[in-house]
Amino acid sequence: MRFRIYRLDPETQARPSWREYDVRLEATDRKVLDALERIRTTLDDSLAYRRSCREGVCGSDAMNINGRNALACITPLEGLSEPITLAPLPGFPVIRDLIVDMTQFFAHYHEIRPYLITDEPPPERERLQTPEERAKLDGLYECILCACCSGFCPSYWWNPDKFIGPAGLLQAERFIVDSRDRATAERLAFLDDVYKLYRCRTIMNCTEVCPKGLSPSRAIEHIKLQQLRRST
Amino acid sequence: MQRAHRPVFLNLARIRFPVGAVASIGHRISGVLLVIALPFAVLALERSLEDGSSLYAFTGWMRLPAAVLAWACAHHIFAGVRHLLMDAGVGASLPAGRASAYAALIAGAAVGLAALLL
Amino acid sequence: MRLFSGQRAFVVQRLSALVLLAFLGGGALRLAFGPPASLDQWQGWVAQPLGAAAVLLFALAVLAHAWVGIRDVVLDYIHPLPLRLTILGLSAIGLALLAAWTTLVLVSHAL
C-alpha cells in the first residue's frame, strides 16, 4: 500500500518534506496505525508518531489522514485512496514528523478551569445529581482531548493563541451545564470575549471530524445562547 | 530551554474541507465583495432618485460583475439565514448542517447563473 | 484589547441581519404584488418621510452589519497592530462616509 508521509527532523532538516512509502501489509493490518507500525518496523525506523491505547480512547494518534483529521488507530485502511497522505494536525507546531506541540492546546483547556468550582462543603458521600441533570453532560464529558477538532478549525488556525478552540469550549460547556458547579456566571463572563469564544463562525469543521461523534459547534452555540439569556 | 521555531502544517491544498467549510468561506468572500460594492450601491441609489440615468445598463461587460454580485448577495443571504436558523437551534446537527450548506451553495450558484444568462 | 465585548458585536450582527431580512422580504413581497410602474413611483415613495426613513434604516443596518463583518475578517487574518488599526480605521471612516452620503442623498431628495 502506498503512503505519502510528512517528515520533519529539525536536527537535520530546515524544512519539512514528503516521503513516499510502498509497504507490504499483513492481513491483520486493518487500521492506519497498523500500517504506520509496519512502515516503521520494516521500512523506516526513523518515522516518529505518538500512539498508546490503539483503540480510540487516548487521543494520542490524532493526525491528518487524506486531508481530514482522525485517530490513526480507528481509521480503517480500506476505502482510503492511495497514496494515503499522512500529515500532522494542521496549525499545530510540528516537533518531529507527525508529532505536534500540544502545549497551547492544553493551556486553553486549563484556561477554562476544567474542574468543579463550589463553596459548598463536600457532603457525606457525593454531590447529588438527578438523572436528568447528569444527562446534560452527555455529549460533553466523552471528549478525549485528541485535538482533531481544534486542528481542523480555521478560526483556530488563524488565532491559536487567543481563540480557545472547539475542544476547550466544549469542555467549558461541560462545566457550565454541570448542576454541581456554582461558577456558571463567572464562566460565561470569562468567555464573553471577541477572541476567546467569538472567533467561532460555526463553520462546523470540528463536528465533522470528532472521532467520538461529539458536536463542539452545538456546545458553542449553547454557550452563546446562555450568554444571551444572561444579558437580557 | 531554547526552542527553534517550529513549522506548522497548513497546506490548504492538502486539506479536504467539508461542505460546511465551503459554504462558510463563500459566506465570507461574498461579504467582502458586497462591502466593496457598497459605494456603487449608494451611487445607484443616488442615480435612481435623480432622473434614472443608465440604471439598467447591465449589458455587455457589466453582465459578469453583475452576476458575481448577484451570486454574492444570494449566497450571503442564504448562508446567513442558515446561520440564523442554527442560532435558533434548527439544523445544528451534522446531517442537517451538511444539507443546509449544500442548499445554500446550490441556491446561491443558481441565482448567479440566472443573473448571467437572463 | 478589550474594547468590545464579543457578545455585543455578535448581537449587532444578528440583529442587523434580521432587520435586513425583514426589509428584503417586505421589498420582495412589494415587488411580487405589483412592481412600481415607473421610476417616479419609487422616487415618490422615497420623497415621503416614512419611505426615506425606511431606506435610511436599511442603509444603517447594512453598514452596522458590514462593520462587524469587516472587523471579524481583520481580527482573523491581520495580526500586526499598526496594520490592523489602519485597516479598521479606514474601514470605519469609509462606512461612516457612506452613511453620511446616503443620508445626504435621501434628505436632499425628500426636500
GROMACS .gro file of C-alpha atoms in nm:
model
  461
    1MET     CA    1   0.000   0.000   0.000
    2ARG     CA    2   0.136   0.341  -0.092
    3PHE     CA    3   0.178   0.619   0.161
    4ARG     CA    4   0.291   0.977   0.147
    5ILE     CA    5   0.405   1.090   0.488
    6TYR     CA    6   0.507   1.434   0.618
    7ARG     CA    7   0.860   1.419   0.750
    8LEU     CA    8   1.047   1.674   0.953
    9ASP     CA    9   1.361   1.623   1.157
   10PRO     CA   10   1.454   1.965   1.294
   11GLU     CA   11   1.806   1.846   1.372
   12THR     CA   12   1.886   1.759   1.013
   13GLN     CA   13   1.624   1.937   0.800
   14ALA     CA   14   1.540   2.301   0.777
   15ARG     CA   15   1.204   2.246   0.610
   16PRO     CA   16   0.956   1.959   0.606
   17SER     CA   17   0.932   1.716   0.315
   18TRP     CA   18   0.706   1.438   0.192
   19ARG     CA   19   0.841   1.080   0.183
   20GLU     CA   20   0.676   0.811  -0.023
   21TYR     CA   21   0.650   0.455   0.107
   22ASP     CA   22   0.520   0.136  -0.050
   23VAL     CA   23   0.469  -0.104   0.237
   24ARG     CA   24   0.367  -0.468   0.232
   25LEU     CA   25   0.090  -0.511   0.484
   26GLU     CA   26  -0.007  -0.826   0.672
   27ALA     CA   27  -0.365  -0.949   0.664
   28THR     CA   28  -0.407  -0.833   1.022
   29ASP     CA   29  -0.313  -0.472   0.938
   30ARG     CA   30  -0.654  -0.305   0.924
   31LYS     CA   31  -0.605   0.046   1.058
   32VAL     CA   32  -0.378   0.335   0.966
   33LEU     CA   33  -0.185   0.286   1.291
   34ASP     CA   34  -0.111  -0.076   1.193
   35ALA     CA   35   0.032   0.050   0.867
   36LEU     CA   36   0.240   0.312   1.045
   37GLU     CA   37   0.386   0.043   1.272
   38ARG     CA   38   0.455  -0.175   0.966
   39ILE     CA   39   0.634   0.113   0.791
   40ARG     CA   40   0.835   0.197   1.098
   41THR     CA   41   0.945  -0.163   1.166
   42THR     CA   42   1.009  -0.279   0.810
   43LEU     CA   43   1.095   0.029   0.603
   44ASP     CA   44   1.199   0.334   0.803
   45ASP     CA   45   1.257   0.321   1.176
   46SER     CA   46   1.315   0.698   1.193
   47LEU     CA   47   0.942   0.766   1.146
   48ALA     CA   48   0.806   0.930   1.461
   49TYR     CA   49   0.444   0.941   1.581
   50ARG     CA   50   0.253   0.924   1.906
   51ARG     CA   51   0.035   0.627   1.993
   52SER     CA   52  -0.085   0.449   2.304
   53CYS     CA   53  -0.417   0.275   2.352
   54ARG     CA   54  -0.464   0.170   1.987
   55GLU     CA   55  -0.842   0.168   2.044
   56GLY     CA   56  -0.954   0.528   2.005
   57VAL     CA   57  -0.976   0.639   2.368
   58CYS     CA   58  -0.647   0.809   2.449
   59GLY     CA   59  -0.633   1.053   2.159
   60SER     CA   60  -0.255   1.028   2.112
   61ASP     CA   61  -0.251   0.944   1.741
   62ALA     CA   62  -0.466   1.226   1.607
   63MET     CA   63  -0.336   1.329   1.265
   64ASN     CA   64  -0.444   1.444   0.921
   65ILE     CA   65  -0.531   1.142   0.707
   66ASN     CA   66  -0.606   1.210   0.339
   67GLY     CA   67  -0.697   1.566   0.424
   68ARG     CA   68  -0.917   1.503   0.728
   69ASN     CA   69  -0.823   1.482   1.092
   70ALA     CA   70  -0.879   1.144   1.252
   71LEU     CA   71  -0.736   0.895   1.502
   72ALA     CA   72  -0.496   0.663   1.319
   73CYS     CA   73  -0.581   0.362   1.535
   74ILE     CA   74  -0.951   0.356   1.445
   75THR     CA   75  -0.933   0.476   1.085
   76PRO     CA   76  -0.970   0.175   0.854
   77LEU     CA   77  -0.723   0.144   0.567
   78GLU     CA   78  -0.998   0.013   0.345
   79GLY     CA   79  -1.162   0.290   0.149
   80LEU     CA   80  -0.869   0.531   0.169
   81SER     CA   81  -0.742   0.643  -0.168
   82GLU     CA   82  -0.372   0.584  -0.234
   83PRO     CA   83  -0.120   0.720  -0.178
   84ILE     CA   84  -0.256   0.760   0.172
   85THR     CA   85  -0.136   1.101   0.283
   86LEU     CA   86  -0.046   1.139   0.649
   87ALA     CA   87   0.029   1.482   0.792
   88PRO     CA   88   0.043   1.629   1.141
   89LEU     CA   89  -0.257   1.812   1.287
   90PRO     CA   90  -0.293   2.134   1.085
   91GLY     CA   91  -0.199   2.453   1.261
   92PHE     CA   92  -0.008   2.291   1.545
   93PRO     CA   93   0.372   2.345   1.576
   94VAL     CA   94   0.546   2.033   1.450
   95ILE     CA   95   0.804   1.883   1.682
   96ARG     CA   96   0.900   1.598   1.455
   97ASP     CA   97   0.727   1.408   1.172
   98LEU     CA   98   0.369   1.352   1.289
   99ILE     CA   99   0.426   1.472   1.645
  100VAL     CA  100   0.290   1.818   1.728
  101ASP     CA  101   0.329   2.051   2.023
  102MET     CA  102   0.009   2.035   2.229
  103THR     CA  103   0.118   2.294   2.487
  104GLN     CA  104  -0.104   2.575   2.356
  105PHE     CA  105  -0.399   2.337   2.319
  106PHE     CA  106  -0.374   2.221   2.681
  107ALA     CA  107  -0.317   2.577   2.801
  108HIS     CA  108  -0.658   2.669   2.660
  109TYR     CA  109  -0.807   2.369   2.839
  110HIS     CA  110  -0.663   2.489   3.170
  111GLU     CA  111  -0.779   2.842   3.094
  112ILE     CA  112  -1.147   2.747   3.111
  113ARG     CA  113  -1.099   2.592   3.457
  114PRO     CA  114  -1.194   2.230   3.391
  115TYR     CA  115  -1.296   2.143   3.746
  116LEU     CA  116  -1.598   2.192   3.970
  117ILE     CA  117  -1.600   2.526   4.145
  118THR     CA  118  -1.818   2.545   4.454
  119ASP     CA  119  -1.804   2.687   4.804
  120GLU     CA  120  -2.044   2.433   4.942
  121PRO     CA  121  -1.879   2.190   5.181
  122PRO     CA  122  -1.843   1.837   5.047
  123PRO     CA  123  -2.130   1.612   5.150
  124GLU     CA  124  -2.102   1.275   5.328
  125ARG     CA  125  -2.073   1.074   5.011
  126GLU     CA  126  -2.116   1.260   4.683
  127ARG     CA  127  -2.271   1.574   4.538
  128LEU     CA  128  -2.607   1.450   4.413
  129GLN     CA  129  -2.740   1.489   4.064
  130THR     CA  130  -3.068   1.377   3.914
  131PRO     CA  131  -3.052   1.155   3.604
  132GLU     CA  132  -3.180   1.449   3.401
  133GLU     CA  133  -2.902   1.673   3.529
  134ARG     CA  134  -2.647   1.402   3.459
  135ALA     CA  135  -2.785   1.359   3.107
  136LYS     CA  136  -2.683   1.717   3.029
  137LEU     CA  137  -2.320   1.607   3.044
  138ASP     CA  138  -2.372   1.351   2.769
  139GLY     CA  139  -2.201   1.454   2.452
  140LEU     CA  140  -1.957   1.667   2.651
  141TYR     CA  141  -1.776   1.451   2.904
  142GLU     CA  142  -1.664   1.194   2.646
  143CYS     CA  143  -1.404   1.428   2.493
  144ILE     CA  144  -1.060   1.270   2.489
  145LEU     CA  145  -0.875   1.594   2.408
  146CYS     CA  146  -0.728   1.447   2.090
  147ALA     CA  147  -0.738   1.790   1.916
  148CYS     CA  148  -0.885   1.660   1.591
  149CYS     CA  149  -1.143   1.937   1.619
  150SER     CA  150  -0.919   2.232   1.703
  151GLY     CA  151  -0.674   2.111   1.441
  152PHE     CA  152  -0.945   2.136   1.178
  153CYS     CA  153  -1.091   2.471   1.278
  154PRO     CA  154  -0.985   2.759   1.050
  155SER     CA  155  -1.057   3.011   1.325
  156TYR     CA  156  -0.816   2.821   1.550
  157TRP     CA  157  -0.555   2.814   1.272
  158TRP     CA  158  -0.558   3.192   1.239
  159ASN     CA  159  -0.560   3.266   1.613
  160PRO     CA  160  -0.439   2.963   1.808
  161ASP     CA  161  -0.312   3.177   2.092
  162LYS     CA  162  -0.627   3.378   2.156
  163PHE     CA  163  -0.916   3.163   2.038
  164ILE     CA  164  -0.984   2.884   2.288
  165GLY     CA  165  -1.087   2.644   2.014
  166PRO     CA  166  -1.365   2.387   1.991
  167ALA     CA  167  -1.213   2.137   2.237
  168GLY     CA  168  -1.161   2.393   2.512
  169LEU     CA  169  -1.504   2.545   2.453
  170LEU     CA  170  -1.673   2.205   2.461
  171GLN     CA  171  -1.511   2.143   2.798
  172ALA     CA  172  -1.616   2.490   2.912
  173GLU     CA  173  -1.973   2.398   2.825
  174ARG     CA  174  -1.933   2.067   3.011
  175PHE     CA  175  -1.873   2.261   3.331
  176ILE     CA  176  -2.123   2.536   3.255
  177VAL     CA  177  -2.408   2.285   3.238
  178ASP     CA  178  -2.289   2.076   3.532
  179SER     CA  179  -2.553   2.122   3.802
  180ARG     CA  180  -2.294   2.078   4.077
  181ASP     CA  181  -2.087   2.375   3.961
  182ARG     CA  182  -2.150   2.715   4.121
  183ALA     CA  183  -1.939   2.938   3.899
  184THR     CA  184  -2.163   2.946   3.591
  185ALA     CA  185  -2.187   3.325   3.578
  186GLU     CA  186  -1.810   3.366   3.602
  187ARG     CA  187  -1.751   3.103   3.337
  188LEU     CA  188  -1.989   3.272   3.096
  189ALA     CA  189  -1.846   3.617   3.169
  190PHE     CA  190  -1.492   3.488   3.113
  191LEU     CA  191  -1.589   3.363   2.768
  192ASP     CA  192  -1.762   3.686   2.666
  193ASP     CA  193  -1.462   3.797   2.461
  194VAL     CA  194  -1.417   3.876   2.095
  195TYR     CA  195  -1.132   3.626   2.077
  196LYS     CA  196  -1.188   3.355   2.336
  197LEU     CA  197  -1.531   3.249   2.217
  198TYR     CA  198  -1.643   3.476   1.938
  199ARG     CA  199  -1.388   3.380   1.676
  200CYS     CA  200  -1.622   3.084   1.618
  201ARG     CA  201  -1.817   3.126   1.294
  202THR     CA  202  -1.999   2.792   1.316
  203ILE     CA  203  -1.804   2.651   1.026
  204MET     CA  204  -1.874   2.309   1.184
  205ASN     CA  205  -1.543   2.155   1.077
  206CYS     CA  206  -1.500   2.044   1.438
  207THR     CA  207  -1.815   1.833   1.447
  208GLU     CA  208  -1.725   1.682   1.108
  209VAL     CA  209  -1.402   1.526   1.239
  210CYS     CA  210  -1.465   1.445   1.605
  211PRO     CA  211  -1.372   1.075   1.643
  212LYS     CA  212  -1.607   1.042   1.941
  213GLY     CA  213  -1.903   1.183   1.748
  214LEU     CA  214  -1.931   1.494   1.966
  215SER     CA  215  -2.052   1.831   1.848
  216PRO     CA  216  -1.837   2.121   1.968
  217SER     CA  217  -2.027   2.353   1.735
  218ARG     CA  218  -2.352   2.277   1.913
  219ALA     CA  219  -2.185   2.322   2.252
  220ILE     CA  220  -2.053   2.662   2.143
  221GLU     CA  221  -2.395   2.767   2.013
  222HIS     CA  222  -2.538   2.676   2.352
  223ILE     CA  223  -2.277   2.888   2.530
  224LYS     CA  224  -2.367   3.187   2.312
  225LEU     CA  225  -2.735   3.130   2.384
  226GLN     CA  226  -2.678   3.116   2.759
  227GLN     CA  227  -2.476   3.436   2.744
  228LEU     CA  228  -2.762   3.599   2.557
  229ARG     CA  229  -3.011   3.484   2.820
  230ARG     CA  230  -2.799   3.624   3.095
  231SER     CA  231  -2.770   3.967   2.941
  232THR     CA  232  -3.140   4.016   2.864
  233MET     CA  233   1.529   2.581   2.710
  234GLN     CA  234   1.576   2.738   2.371
  235ARG     CA  235   1.340   2.607   2.112
  236ALA     CA  236   1.382   2.673   1.741
  237HIS     CA  237   1.081   2.797   1.551
  238ARG     CA  238   0.859   2.503   1.473
  239PRO     CA  239   0.680   2.491   1.136
  240VAL     CA  240   0.309   2.421   1.109
  241PHE     CA  241   0.130   2.211   0.852
  242LEU     CA  242  -0.120   2.440   0.683
  243ASN     CA  243  -0.110   2.336   0.320
  244LEU     CA  244  -0.475   2.417   0.243
  245ALA     CA  245  -0.449   2.232  -0.087
  246ARG     CA  246  -0.385   1.909   0.103
  247ILE     CA  247  -0.678   1.953   0.339
  248ARG     CA  248  -1.016   1.811   0.244
  249PHE     CA  249  -1.276   2.068   0.351
  250PRO     CA  250  -1.631   1.958   0.434
  251VAL     CA  251  -1.923   2.127   0.259
  252GLY     CA  252  -1.993   2.347   0.563
  253ALA     CA  253  -1.647   2.498   0.535
  254VAL     CA  254  -1.703   2.572   0.165
  255ALA     CA  255  -2.031   2.744   0.243
  256SER     CA  256  -1.860   2.937   0.522
  257ILE     CA  257  -1.570   3.069   0.315
  258GLY     CA  258  -1.822   3.157   0.044
  259HIS     CA  259  -2.014   3.350   0.308
  260ARG     CA  260  -1.700   3.545   0.396
  261ILE     CA  261  -1.592   3.609   0.036
  262SER     CA  262  -1.941   3.718  -0.066
  263GLY     CA  263  -1.950   3.951   0.234
  264VAL     CA  264  -1.624   4.118   0.135
  265LEU     CA  265  -1.744   4.154  -0.226
  266LEU     CA  266  -2.065   4.315  -0.105
  267VAL     CA  267  -1.873   4.562   0.110
  268ILE     CA  268  -1.661   4.658  -0.189
  269ALA     CA  269  -1.984   4.706  -0.387
  270LEU     CA  270  -2.137   4.934  -0.120
  271PRO     CA  271  -2.019   5.265  -0.273
  272PHE     CA  272  -2.166   5.153  -0.605
  273ALA     CA  273  -2.492   5.068  -0.431
  274VAL     CA  274  -2.516   5.416  -0.282
  275LEU     CA  275  -2.433   5.555  -0.624
  276ALA     CA  276  -2.713   5.352  -0.774
  277LEU     CA  277  -2.949   5.483  -0.508
  278GLU     CA  278  -2.847   5.838  -0.590
  279ARG     CA  279  -2.890   5.781  -0.963
  280SER     CA  280  -3.229   5.620  -0.910
  281LEU     CA  281  -3.352   5.927  -0.728
  282GLU     CA  282  -3.231   6.170  -0.994
  283ASP     CA  283  -3.353   6.102  -1.344
  284GLY     CA  284  -3.298   5.729  -1.376
  285SER     CA  285  -2.988   5.769  -1.590
  286SER     CA  286  -2.843   5.440  -1.709
  287LEU     CA  287  -2.966   5.245  -1.412
  288TYR     CA  288  -3.047   4.931  -1.607
  289ALA     CA  289  -2.736   4.915  -1.821
  290PHE     CA  290  -2.649   4.555  -1.731
  291THR     CA  291  -2.534   4.475  -2.079
  292GLY     CA  292  -2.203   4.393  -2.227
  293TRP     CA  293  -1.913   4.389  -1.990
  294MET     CA  294  -2.134   4.469  -1.691
  295ARG     CA  295  -2.301   4.126  -1.706
  296LEU     CA  296  -2.021   3.934  -1.539
  297PRO     CA  297  -1.966   4.168  -1.241
  298ALA     CA  298  -2.344   4.195  -1.203
  299ALA     CA  299  -2.376   3.816  -1.199
  300VAL     CA  300  -2.092   3.788  -0.945
  301LEU     CA  301  -2.266   4.046  -0.727
  302ALA     CA  302  -2.594   3.861  -0.766
  303TRP     CA  303  -2.421   3.541  -0.650
  304ALA     CA  304  -2.262   3.729  -0.361
  305CYS     CA  305  -2.597   3.872  -0.249
  306ALA     CA  306  -2.779   3.543  -0.282
  307HIS     CA  307  -2.515   3.324  -0.121
  308HIS     CA  308  -2.459   3.567   0.164
  309ILE     CA  309  -2.830   3.581   0.237
  310PHE     CA  310  -2.887   3.204   0.210
  311ALA     CA  311  -2.580   3.120   0.420
  312GLY     CA  312  -2.679   3.393   0.664
  313VAL     CA  313  -3.030   3.253   0.705
  314ARG     CA  314  -2.867   2.911   0.761
  315HIS     CA  315  -2.664   3.061   1.048
  316LEU     CA  316  -2.965   3.237   1.200
  317LEU     CA  317  -3.161   2.912   1.192
  318MET     CA  318  -2.873   2.730   1.360
  319ASP     CA  319  -2.866   3.001   1.627
  320ALA     CA  320  -3.230   2.925   1.690
  321GLY     CA  321  -3.146   2.555   1.717
  322VAL     CA  322  -3.274   2.448   1.377
  323GLY     CA  323  -3.039   2.233   1.174
  324ALA     CA  324  -2.750   2.228   1.421
  325SER     CA  325  -2.688   1.855   1.384
  326LEU     CA  326  -2.424   1.733   1.144
  327PRO     CA  327  -2.653   1.585   0.876
  328ALA     CA  328  -2.880   1.888   0.885
  329GLY     CA  329  -2.584   2.124   0.878
  330ARG     CA  330  -2.441   1.948   0.573
  331ALA     CA  331  -2.776   1.952   0.391
  332SER     CA  332  -2.836   2.320   0.458
  333ALA     CA  333  -2.482   2.402   0.346
  334TYR     CA  334  -2.542   2.224   0.014
  335ALA     CA  335  -2.876   2.402  -0.020
  336ALA     CA  336  -2.721   2.744   0.036
  337LEU     CA  337  -2.435   2.677  -0.207
  338ILE     CA  338  -2.661   2.545  -0.482
  339ALA     CA  339  -2.923   2.817  -0.442
  340GLY     CA  340  -2.658   3.089  -0.449
  341ALA     CA  341  -2.493   2.942  -0.757
  342ALA     CA  342  -2.833   2.918  -0.926
  343VAL     CA  343  -2.903   3.287  -0.869
  344GLY     CA  344  -2.560   3.382  -1.002
  345LEU     CA  345  -2.608   3.166  -1.308
  346ALA     CA  346  -2.955   3.306  -1.368
  347ALA     CA  347  -2.821   3.661  -1.349
  348LEU     CA  348  -2.557   3.570  -1.603
  349LEU     CA  349  -2.793   3.407  -1.851
  350LEU     CA  350  -3.100   3.625  -1.823
  351MET     CA  351  -0.752   4.483   2.354
  352ARG     CA  352  -1.081   4.451   2.536
  353LEU     CA  353  -1.251   4.736   2.356
  354PHE     CA  354  -1.561   4.544   2.263
  355SER     CA  355  -1.726   4.255   2.433
  356GLY     CA  356  -1.764   3.967   2.196
  357GLN     CA  357  -2.132   3.932   2.260
  358ARG     CA  358  -2.219   4.290   2.167
  359ALA     CA  359  -2.080   4.257   1.816
  360PHE     CA  360  -2.250   3.919   1.778
  361VAL     CA  361  -2.586   4.067   1.874
  362VAL     CA  362  -2.542   4.368   1.642
  363GLN     CA  363  -2.457   4.132   1.357
  364ARG     CA  364  -2.756   3.904   1.415
  365LEU     CA  365  -2.999   4.191   1.485
  366SER     CA  366  -2.897   4.389   1.178
  367ALA     CA  367  -2.929   4.070   0.974
  368LEU     CA  368  -3.288   4.025   1.093
  369VAL     CA  369  -3.368   4.389   1.012
  370LEU     CA  370  -3.220   4.347   0.664
  371LEU     CA  371  -3.411   4.024   0.606
  372ALA     CA  372  -3.733   4.195   0.712
  373PHE     CA  373  -3.674   4.476   0.463
  374LEU     CA  374  -3.571   4.244   0.182
  375GLY     CA  375  -3.869   4.021   0.249
  376GLY     CA  376  -4.102   4.317   0.250
  377GLY     CA  377  -3.943   4.456  -0.063
  378ALA     CA  378  -3.970   4.122  -0.240
  379LEU     CA  379  -4.338   4.094  -0.150
  380ARG     CA  380  -4.399   4.451  -0.269
  381LEU     CA  381  -4.227   4.375  -0.599
  382ALA     CA  382  -4.417   4.050  -0.644
  383PHE     CA  383  -4.759   4.204  -0.586
  384GLY     CA  384  -4.730   4.490  -0.829
  385PRO     CA  385  -4.391   4.622  -0.925
  386PRO     CA  386  -4.369   5.000  -0.943
  387ALA     CA  387  -4.489   5.112  -1.283
  388SER     CA  388  -4.222   5.374  -1.323
  389LEU     CA  389  -3.921   5.522  -1.157
  390ASP     CA  390  -4.142   5.812  -1.046
  391GLN     CA  391  -4.332   5.585  -0.810
  392TRP     CA  392  -4.009   5.480  -0.638
  393GLN     CA  393  -3.890   5.839  -0.624
  394GLY     CA  394  -4.225   5.947  -0.485
  395TRP     CA  395  -4.211   5.687  -0.208
  396VAL     CA  396  -3.861   5.785  -0.104
  397ALA     CA  397  -3.963   6.152  -0.101
  398GLN     CA  398  -4.207   6.081   0.182
  399PRO     CA  399  -4.055   6.092   0.532
  400LEU     CA  400  -4.160   5.732   0.605
  401GLY     CA  401  -4.005   5.599   0.285
  402ALA     CA  402  -3.686   5.794   0.337
  403ALA     CA  403  -3.662   5.675   0.697
  404ALA     CA  404  -3.712   5.315   0.584
  405VAL     CA  405  -3.432   5.336   0.327
  406LEU     CA  406  -3.209   5.507   0.582
  407LEU     CA  407  -3.276   5.237   0.842
  408PHE     CA  408  -3.197   4.973   0.584
  409ALA     CA  409  -2.871   5.151   0.495
  410LEU     CA  410  -2.767   5.188   0.858
  411ALA     CA  411  -2.839   4.820   0.923
  412VAL     CA  412  -2.624   4.730   0.621
  413LEU     CA  413  -2.338   4.946   0.749
  414ALA     CA  414  -2.357   4.806   1.103
  415HIS     CA  415  -2.362   4.452   0.966
  416ALA     CA  416  -2.073   4.532   0.732
  417TRP     CA  417  -1.869   4.679   1.016
  418VAL     CA  418  -1.895   4.365   1.230
  419GLY     CA  419  -1.812   4.153   0.925
  420ILE     CA  420  -1.504   4.357   0.831
  421ARG     CA  421  -1.388   4.360   1.190
  422ASP     CA  422  -1.415   3.980   1.207
  423VAL     CA  423  -1.211   3.940   0.888
  424VAL     CA  424  -0.942   4.180   1.012
  425LEU     CA  425  -0.923   4.017   1.357
  426ASP     CA  426  -0.888   3.674   1.196
  427TYR     CA  427  -0.621   3.745   0.938
  428ILE     CA  428  -0.439   4.066   1.023
  429HIS     CA  429  -0.225   4.046   1.334
  430PRO     CA  430   0.033   4.328   1.332
  431LEU     CA  431  -0.122   4.604   1.539
  432PRO     CA  432  -0.034   4.909   1.321
  433LEU     CA  433  -0.172   4.742   1.007
  434ARG     CA  434  -0.478   4.629   1.195
  435LEU     CA  435  -0.554   4.976   1.334
  436THR     CA  436  -0.501   5.132   0.993
  437ILE     CA  437  -0.739   4.899   0.813
  438LEU     CA  438  -1.003   4.913   1.086
  439GLY     CA  439  -0.973   5.291   1.099
  440LEU     CA  440  -1.004   5.331   0.724
  441SER     CA  441  -1.300   5.093   0.719
  442ALA     CA  442  -1.476   5.280   0.996
  443ILE     CA  443  -1.421   5.610   0.816
  444GLY     CA  444  -1.533   5.459   0.486
  445LEU     CA  445  -1.854   5.322   0.633
  446ALA     CA  446  -1.923   5.648   0.815
  447LEU     CA  447  -1.879   5.837   0.489
  448LEU     CA  448  -2.121   5.601   0.318
  449ALA     CA  449  -2.372   5.665   0.595
  450ALA     CA  450  -2.332   6.040   0.554
  451TRP     CA  451  -2.361   6.018   0.177
  452THR     CA  452  -2.676   5.807   0.196
  453THR     CA  453  -2.833   6.047   0.444
  454LEU     CA  454  -2.747   6.337   0.216
  455VAL     CA  455  -2.897   6.168  -0.087
  456LEU     CA  456  -3.220   6.086   0.096
  457VAL     CA  457  -3.259   6.422   0.264
  458SER     CA  458  -3.186   6.623  -0.048
  459HIS     CA  459  -3.437   6.416  -0.241
  460ALA     CA  460  -3.708   6.450   0.021
  461LEU     CA  461  -3.676   6.826   0.027
   0.00000   0.00000   0.00000
